[in-house]
Amino acid sequence: MDYFKDRWRRVQQIMHRDEVDAILLPPSSDFYYVTGLPTKPSERFTAFILLSEGAPTLILPQFELAGLGPDIRQTVSCRGWEETDDPFLLAARILGKANARVAVGSQMWTTFLLSLQERLVEAHWVSAADVMSTMRMTKDDREIHLLMEAQSLAGDALSALLERGFEGKTERQVAAHLTAIRLEVGLDPVGSAGIIGSGPNGASPHHMNSDRPIKKGDAVLVDFGGGHQGYRADITRTFHVGPATGEFTDVYRCVQAANEAAFSGIRPGVTCESVDRAGREVITAAGYGKYFTHRLGHGIGIDGHEEPYLVQGNKLMLQTNMTVTDEPGIYLPARFGVRIEDVIHVTSKGAERMTHFSRELHELD
Ligand code: ZN
Ligand code: ZN
């Protein structure tokens, strides 16, 4: 529980700085970050409440109290509510002063927030997004370790997928294999099939897998993630079934060079947009600029996509122990797409890749 206590202390420091009296988080990745409890949002109100002083309170349905471990019950004030109770009134009492400035987690359902606002008409409601993302953007040693393990499991899963081959299978069949393999290697598919974008389908960055059979001469873009002890993996590689054409090779090498240029641009103190620019310049110089249609990358941690976003206009500076993806791509409509995605650890000296799967052009037999 020690690192959770440390997180509560740090949240309270930011609350003091921002003059926030209370923070109120619904079941979400923020909630997981401060409790270690995996929860799902439901119609029964559940919340983590932290005031500017003292230990936090957990409000939850009474029948769920029994499922909590002894650690959490000893350190957090747990307040169960019966089916006939008003949990919003309970929350209002815990928040205390009527005109409190309350920061609410960004995943709070509107229906709950409206009920809370009815009970606390004088309170000032602000978003907890800034407080929580400030906390979560930089990872501690344990988080870095889990993220490394998650990327390593994703690499294992991709190697196992390649052994089964793509030719003659549909995108959906390959995705089904990928799901089974992730479970085998110990990576939770977290309800996502991943993207298997074959031939022209690869030109859509967020393609929905189809029944298109994969054949010789196709490029195949494979992008997937997974969960490992609460932390996410994310990897993309693009393969070619049979010998690659000259144009595919050119595009591939360009994306590979952009991935490398962005990686070289990552270190503490540079802006997020400068990393996007470093990758984008390579693609633009090769004449493919208009086919790189998305940001260069995103933060990754408990959520697959979280702050900081490596995108034009984001002046936020990278700091040691942030973790981001480096995923440039070129998407040629109706032809093929290429993306290469790694997870990068921003270190005090610069950056290290957490993804070790080869980035070289790989022609499958
Ligand atoms: Zn991805
Ligand atoms: Zn990604």
Coordinates of C-alpha atoms and ligand atoms in Angstrom, one line a residue:
M1 CA 0.0 0.0 0.0
D2 CA 3.0 2.3 0.4
Y3 CA 3.1 3.5 -3.1
F4 CA -0.6 4.3 -3.0
K5 CA -0.1 6.3 0.2
D6 CA 2.7 8.1 -1.7
R7 CA 0.3 8.8 -4.6
W8 CA -2.4 10.2 -2.2
R9 CA 0.2 12.5 -0.7
R10 CA 1.3 13.8 -4.1
V11 CA -2.3 14.2 -5.2
Q12 CA -2.9 16.3 -2.1
Q13 CA 0.1 18.5 -2.9
I14 CA -1.3 19.3 -6.3
M15 CA -4.7 19.9 -4.7
H16 CA -3.2 22.5 -2.4
R17 CA -1.4 24.1 -5.3
D18 CA -4.6 24.2 -7.3
E19 CA -6.8 25.1 -4.3
V20 CA -9.0 22.0 -4.7
D21 CA -10.8 20.8 -1.5
A22 CA -11.7 17.3 -2.7
I23 CA -11.1 14.9 -5.5
L24 CA -13.8 12.5 -6.5
L25 CA -13.0 9.6 -8.9
P26 CA -15.5 7.1 -10.3
P27 CA -14.4 3.5 -11.4
S28 CA -11.8 4.3 -14.0
S29 CA -8.0 4.1 -14.7
D30 CA -7.6 7.1 -12.3
F31 CA -9.4 5.1 -9.6
Y32 CA -7.1 2.1 -10.3
Y33 CA -4.1 4.4 -10.1
V34 CA -4.9 5.5 -6.5
T35 CA -6.3 2.2 -5.2
G36 CA -5.0 -0.7 -7.3
L37 CA -8.6 -2.0 -7.4
P38 CA -9.9 -3.0 -10.8
T39 CA -13.5 -1.8 -11.0
K40 CA -16.1 -1.4 -13.7
P41 CA -18.5 1.5 -13.9
S42 CA -22.1 0.4 -13.1
E43 CA -25.4 2.0 -12.2
R44 CA -24.5 1.6 -8.5
F45 CA -22.5 4.7 -7.5
T46 CA -18.9 3.9 -6.5
A47 CA -16.3 6.6 -5.8
F48 CA -12.9 7.3 -4.3
I49 CA -12.9 10.6 -2.4
L50 CA -9.7 12.3 -1.2
L51 CA -9.9 15.5 0.8
S52 CA -6.9 17.9 1.0
E53 CA -5.9 16.2 4.4
G54 CA -6.1 12.7 5.7
A55 CA -6.7 9.3 4.3
P56 CA -9.2 8.7 1.4
T57 CA -12.8 7.3 1.6
L58 CA -14.3 4.7 -0.7
I59 CA -18.0 4.7 -1.3
L60 CA -19.4 1.5 -2.6
P61 CA -22.4 -0.8 -2.5
Q62 CA -22.5 -2.6 0.9
F63 CA -22.4 -6.0 -0.6
E64 CA -19.0 -5.3 -2.3
L65 CA -17.3 -4.4 0.9
A66 CA -16.6 -8.1 1.6
G67 CA -14.6 -8.4 -1.6
L68 CA -12.0 -5.8 -0.5
G69 CA -8.6 -7.0 0.7
P70 CA -7.4 -6.3 4.3
D71 CA -4.8 -3.8 3.0
I72 CA -7.3 -1.5 1.6
R73 CA -9.8 -1.9 4.5
Q74 CA -7.1 -0.9 7.0
T75 CA -5.8 2.2 5.1
V76 CA -9.0 3.6 3.5
S77 CA -12.2 4.5 5.1
C78 CA -14.7 2.2 3.4
R79 CA -18.4 3.4 3.4
G80 CA -20.9 0.9 2.1
W81 CA -24.4 1.9 1.1
E82 CA -27.5 -0.3 1.2
E83 CA -29.8 -0.6 -1.8
T84 CA -32.3 1.8 -0.2
D85 CA -29.7 4.5 0.8
D86 CA -28.9 7.6 -1.1
P87 CA -25.1 7.3 -1.9
F88 CA -25.0 10.9 -3.2
L89 CA -26.1 12.2 0.2
L90 CA -23.3 10.1 1.7
A91 CA -20.8 11.6 -0.7
A92 CA -22.0 15.1 0.1
R93 CA -21.5 14.5 3.8
I94 CA -18.0 13.2 3.3
L95 CA -17.2 16.2 1.1
G96 CA -18.1 18.3 4.1
K97 CA -18.2 22.0 3.4
A98 CA -21.0 23.2 1.2
N99 CA -19.0 25.5 -1.0
A100 CA -16.1 23.0 -1.5
R101 CA -14.1 23.1 -4.7
V102 CA -14.5 19.6 -6.0
A103 CA -12.4 18.0 -8.8
V104 CA -14.3 15.2 -10.6
G105 CA -12.7 12.4 -12.6
S106 CA -13.3 12.7 -16.3
Q107 CA -15.0 9.3 -16.5
M108 CA -17.8 10.3 -14.0
W109 CA -21.2 9.5 -15.6
T110 CA -23.3 12.6 -16.2
T111 CA -26.2 11.1 -14.3
F112 CA -24.1 10.7 -11.1
L113 CA -22.6 14.2 -11.4
L114 CA -26.1 15.8 -11.8
S115 CA -27.2 13.9 -8.7
L116 CA -24.2 15.1 -6.7
Q117 CA -24.8 18.7 -7.9
E118 CA -28.4 18.5 -6.6
R119 CA -27.1 17.6 -3.1
L120 CA -24.3 20.2 -3.2
V121 CA -25.7 23.2 -4.9
E122 CA -23.0 25.6 -3.6
A123 CA -20.0 23.5 -4.5
H124 CA -17.7 24.5 -7.3
W125 CA -17.1 21.6 -9.8
V126 CA -13.9 21.4 -11.8
S127 CA -12.2 18.6 -13.8
A128 CA -9.7 16.3 -12.1
A129 CA -8.2 15.5 -15.5
D130 CA -5.2 17.9 -15.0
V131 CA -4.4 16.7 -11.5
M132 CA -4.6 13.0 -12.5
S133 CA -2.7 13.3 -15.8
T134 CA 0.1 15.3 -14.1
M135 CA 0.4 12.4 -11.7
R136 CA 0.1 9.6 -14.2
M137 CA 2.3 10.9 -17.0
T138 CA 5.5 10.1 -15.2
K139 CA 5.9 6.5 -14.1
D140 CA 7.5 5.1 -11.0
D141 CA 10.0 2.2 -11.1
R142 CA 7.3 -0.4 -10.7
E143 CA 5.2 1.0 -13.5
I144 CA 8.2 1.2 -15.8
H145 CA 9.0 -2.5 -15.0
L146 CA 5.4 -3.6 -15.7
L147 CA 5.3 -1.6 -19.0
M148 CA 8.6 -3.3 -20.1
E149 CA 7.1 -6.7 -19.3
A150 CA 3.9 -5.8 -21.2
Q151 CA 5.9 -4.8 -24.3
S152 CA 8.0 -8.0 -24.1
L153 CA 4.8 -10.1 -23.9
A154 CA 3.4 -8.3 -27.0
G155 CA 6.7 -9.1 -28.9
D156 CA 6.4 -12.8 -27.9
A157 CA 2.8 -12.8 -29.1
L158 CA 3.7 -11.3 -32.4
S159 CA 6.5 -13.8 -33.0
A160 CA 4.1 -16.7 -32.3
L161 CA 1.6 -15.2 -34.7
L162 CA 4.1 -15.0 -37.5
E163 CA 4.9 -18.7 -37.0
R164 CA 1.4 -19.5 -38.0
G165 CA 1.6 -17.5 -41.3
F166 CA -1.0 -15.2 -42.9
E167 CA -1.4 -16.5 -46.4
G168 CA -4.9 -18.0 -47.1
K169 CA -6.4 -16.8 -43.8
T170 CA -8.8 -14.0 -43.5
E171 CA -8.1 -11.0 -41.3
R172 CA -10.6 -12.1 -38.8
Q173 CA -9.0 -15.6 -38.6
V174 CA -5.6 -14.1 -38.0
A175 CA -7.1 -11.8 -35.3
A176 CA -8.7 -14.8 -33.6
H177 CA -5.3 -16.5 -33.5
L178 CA -3.8 -13.4 -32.1
T179 CA -6.4 -13.3 -29.3
A180 CA -5.7 -17.0 -28.4
I181 CA -1.9 -16.4 -28.5
R182 CA -2.1 -13.4 -26.3
L183 CA -4.0 -15.4 -23.7
E184 CA -1.3 -18.2 -24.0
V185 CA 1.6 -15.8 -23.4
G186 CA -0.2 -14.1 -20.5
L187 CA -1.3 -10.8 -22.2
D188 CA -4.9 -9.9 -21.5
P189 CA -6.6 -9.0 -24.8
V190 CA -8.7 -6.4 -22.9
G191 CA -11.6 -6.9 -25.3
S192 CA -9.7 -5.7 -28.4
A193 CA -9.1 -7.9 -31.4
G194 CA -6.3 -5.7 -32.7
I195 CA -6.0 -4.5 -36.3
I196 CA -5.1 -6.9 -39.1
G197 CA -5.0 -4.6 -42.2
S198 CA -4.2 -6.6 -45.3
G199 CA -3.6 -5.1 -48.7
P200 CA -5.8 -2.0 -49.3
N201 CA -7.3 -2.4 -45.8
G202 CA -4.0 -1.4 -44.3
A203 CA -4.5 2.1 -45.7
S204 CA -7.2 2.8 -43.1
P205 CA -5.3 3.5 -39.8
H206 CA -8.1 2.1 -37.6
H207 CA -9.4 -0.6 -39.9
M208 CA -12.1 -3.0 -38.7
N209 CA -11.0 -6.6 -39.5
S210 CA -12.8 -8.2 -42.4
D211 CA -13.2 -11.6 -44.1
R212 CA -10.8 -10.6 -46.8
P213 CA -8.4 -13.5 -47.4
I214 CA -4.7 -12.6 -47.2
K215 CA -2.8 -13.5 -50.3
K216 CA 0.7 -13.3 -51.8
G217 CA 1.7 -9.8 -52.6
D218 CA -0.2 -8.2 -49.7
A219 CA 1.2 -5.9 -47.1
V220 CA -0.2 -6.8 -43.7
L221 CA -0.3 -4.2 -40.9
V222 CA -0.7 -5.8 -37.5
D223 CA -1.4 -3.4 -34.5
F224 CA -2.5 -4.7 -31.1
G225 CA -2.1 -4.2 -27.4
G226 CA -3.0 -6.0 -24.2
G227 CA -3.0 -5.7 -20.5
H228 CA -0.4 -7.0 -18.0
Q229 CA -1.0 -6.4 -14.3
G230 CA -2.9 -3.3 -15.1
Y231 CA -0.5 -1.8 -17.6
R232 CA -0.8 -1.8 -21.4
A233 CA 1.2 -3.0 -24.4
D234 CA 0.9 -1.4 -27.8
I235 CA 2.8 -2.6 -30.9
T236 CA 2.5 -2.2 -34.7
R237 CA 4.6 -4.0 -37.4
T238 CA 3.9 -4.2 -41.1
F239 CA 4.9 -7.3 -43.0
H240 CA 4.9 -8.3 -46.7
V241 CA 3.5 -11.7 -47.9
G242 CA 6.0 -12.8 -50.5
P243 CA 8.7 -10.6 -52.1
A244 CA 8.1 -6.9 -51.6
T245 CA 7.6 -4.5 -54.5
G246 CA 10.0 -1.6 -55.0
E247 CA 7.3 0.9 -53.9
F248 CA 6.4 -1.0 -50.7
T249 CA 10.1 -1.2 -49.9
D250 CA 10.5 2.6 -50.4
V251 CA 7.5 3.4 -48.2
Y252 CA 8.7 0.9 -45.6
R253 CA 12.2 2.4 -45.4
C254 CA 10.7 5.9 -45.1
V255 CA 8.5 4.9 -42.1
Q256 CA 11.4 3.1 -40.6
A257 CA 13.6 6.2 -40.9
A258 CA 10.8 8.4 -39.5
N259 CA 10.4 6.0 -36.5
E260 CA 14.2 6.3 -35.9
A261 CA 14.2 10.1 -36.3
A262 CA 11.4 10.5 -33.8
F263 CA 13.1 8.1 -31.4
S264 CA 16.4 10.1 -31.7
G265 CA 14.4 13.3 -30.9
I266 CA 13.0 12.0 -27.6
R267 CA 14.7 13.2 -24.4
P268 CA 13.7 15.1 -21.3
G269 CA 13.1 18.8 -21.9
V270 CA 11.9 18.6 -25.6
T271 CA 8.3 19.4 -26.5
C272 CA 5.9 16.8 -27.5
E273 CA 5.3 18.6 -30.8
S274 CA 9.0 18.5 -31.6
V275 CA 9.0 14.7 -31.6
D276 CA 6.0 14.7 -33.9
R277 CA 7.9 17.1 -36.2
A278 CA 11.1 15.0 -36.2
G279 CA 9.2 12.0 -37.5
R280 CA 7.0 13.9 -39.8
E281 CA 9.8 15.8 -41.5
V282 CA 11.3 12.5 -42.8
I283 CA 8.0 11.5 -44.4
T284 CA 7.3 14.9 -45.8
A285 CA 10.7 15.1 -47.4
A286 CA 10.1 11.8 -49.2
G287 CA 6.9 13.3 -50.6
Y288 CA 4.4 11.2 -48.5
G289 CA 3.5 14.0 -46.0
K290 CA -0.2 14.0 -46.9
Y291 CA -0.4 10.2 -46.3
F292 CA 0.7 10.5 -42.7
T293 CA -2.7 11.3 -41.3
H294 CA -2.3 11.0 -37.5
R295 CA -0.2 12.2 -34.6
L296 CA 3.2 10.6 -34.1
G297 CA 2.3 8.9 -30.8
H298 CA 0.6 8.9 -27.4
G299 CA 1.4 8.2 -23.7
I300 CA 0.8 4.7 -22.5
G301 CA 0.3 3.3 -19.0
I302 CA -2.9 2.1 -17.3
D303 CA -4.7 3.4 -20.4
G304 CA -3.6 2.4 -23.9
H305 CA -3.9 6.0 -24.9
E306 CA -3.2 8.7 -22.3
E307 CA -1.2 11.9 -22.0
P308 CA 1.2 13.1 -23.2
Y309 CA 0.1 13.2 -26.8
L310 CA 2.9 13.6 -29.4
V311 CA 1.1 16.0 -31.7
Q312 CA 1.6 19.3 -33.4
G313 CA 0.6 22.1 -31.1
N314 CA 1.4 20.3 -27.8
K315 CA 4.1 22.4 -26.1
L316 CA 4.2 20.1 -23.1
M317 CA 7.8 19.1 -22.3
L318 CA 8.8 15.4 -22.0
Q319 CA 10.2 14.4 -18.6
T320 CA 12.2 11.5 -17.3
N321 CA 10.0 8.4 -16.9
M322 CA 7.3 9.3 -19.2
T323 CA 6.3 6.5 -21.6
V324 CA 5.2 7.2 -25.1
T325 CA 4.6 5.5 -28.4
D326 CA 6.6 6.3 -31.6
E327 CA 4.3 5.3 -34.5
P328 CA 4.7 7.0 -37.8
G329 CA 2.7 5.7 -40.7
I330 CA 2.1 6.1 -44.5
Y331 CA -1.3 5.1 -45.8
L332 CA -1.7 5.0 -49.6
P333 CA -5.5 4.8 -50.3
A334 CA -6.8 1.6 -52.0
R335 CA -3.2 0.2 -52.0
F336 CA -1.6 -0.4 -48.6
G337 CA -0.5 1.1 -45.3
V338 CA 2.7 0.9 -43.3
R339 CA 3.1 1.7 -39.6
I340 CA 5.9 0.9 -37.2
E341 CA 5.1 1.4 -33.5
D342 CA 7.3 1.1 -30.5
V343 CA 6.8 2.0 -26.8
I344 CA 9.6 4.4 -25.6
H345 CA 10.8 5.1 -22.1
V346 CA 12.0 8.7 -21.7
T347 CA 15.1 8.3 -19.5
S348 CA 17.4 10.9 -17.8
K349 CA 19.9 10.4 -20.6
G350 CA 17.5 10.4 -23.5
A351 CA 15.3 7.4 -24.5
E352 CA 15.2 3.7 -24.5
R353 CA 12.9 1.4 -26.5
M354 CA 10.7 -0.9 -24.5
T355 CA 9.7 -2.7 -27.7
H356 CA 12.5 -5.0 -29.0
F357 CA 10.7 -6.7 -31.9
S358 CA 12.7 -6.2 -35.1
R359 CA 11.8 -3.2 -37.2
E360 CA 13.5 -4.5 -40.4
L361 CA 11.4 -5.2 -43.5
H362 CA 10.2 -8.8 -43.1
E363 CA 9.0 -10.7 -46.2
L364 CA 6.9 -13.8 -45.1
D365 CA 7.2 -17.0 -47.1
Ligands
ZN1 ZN -1.0 0.4 -31.6
ZN2 ZN -0.6 3.3 -30.3

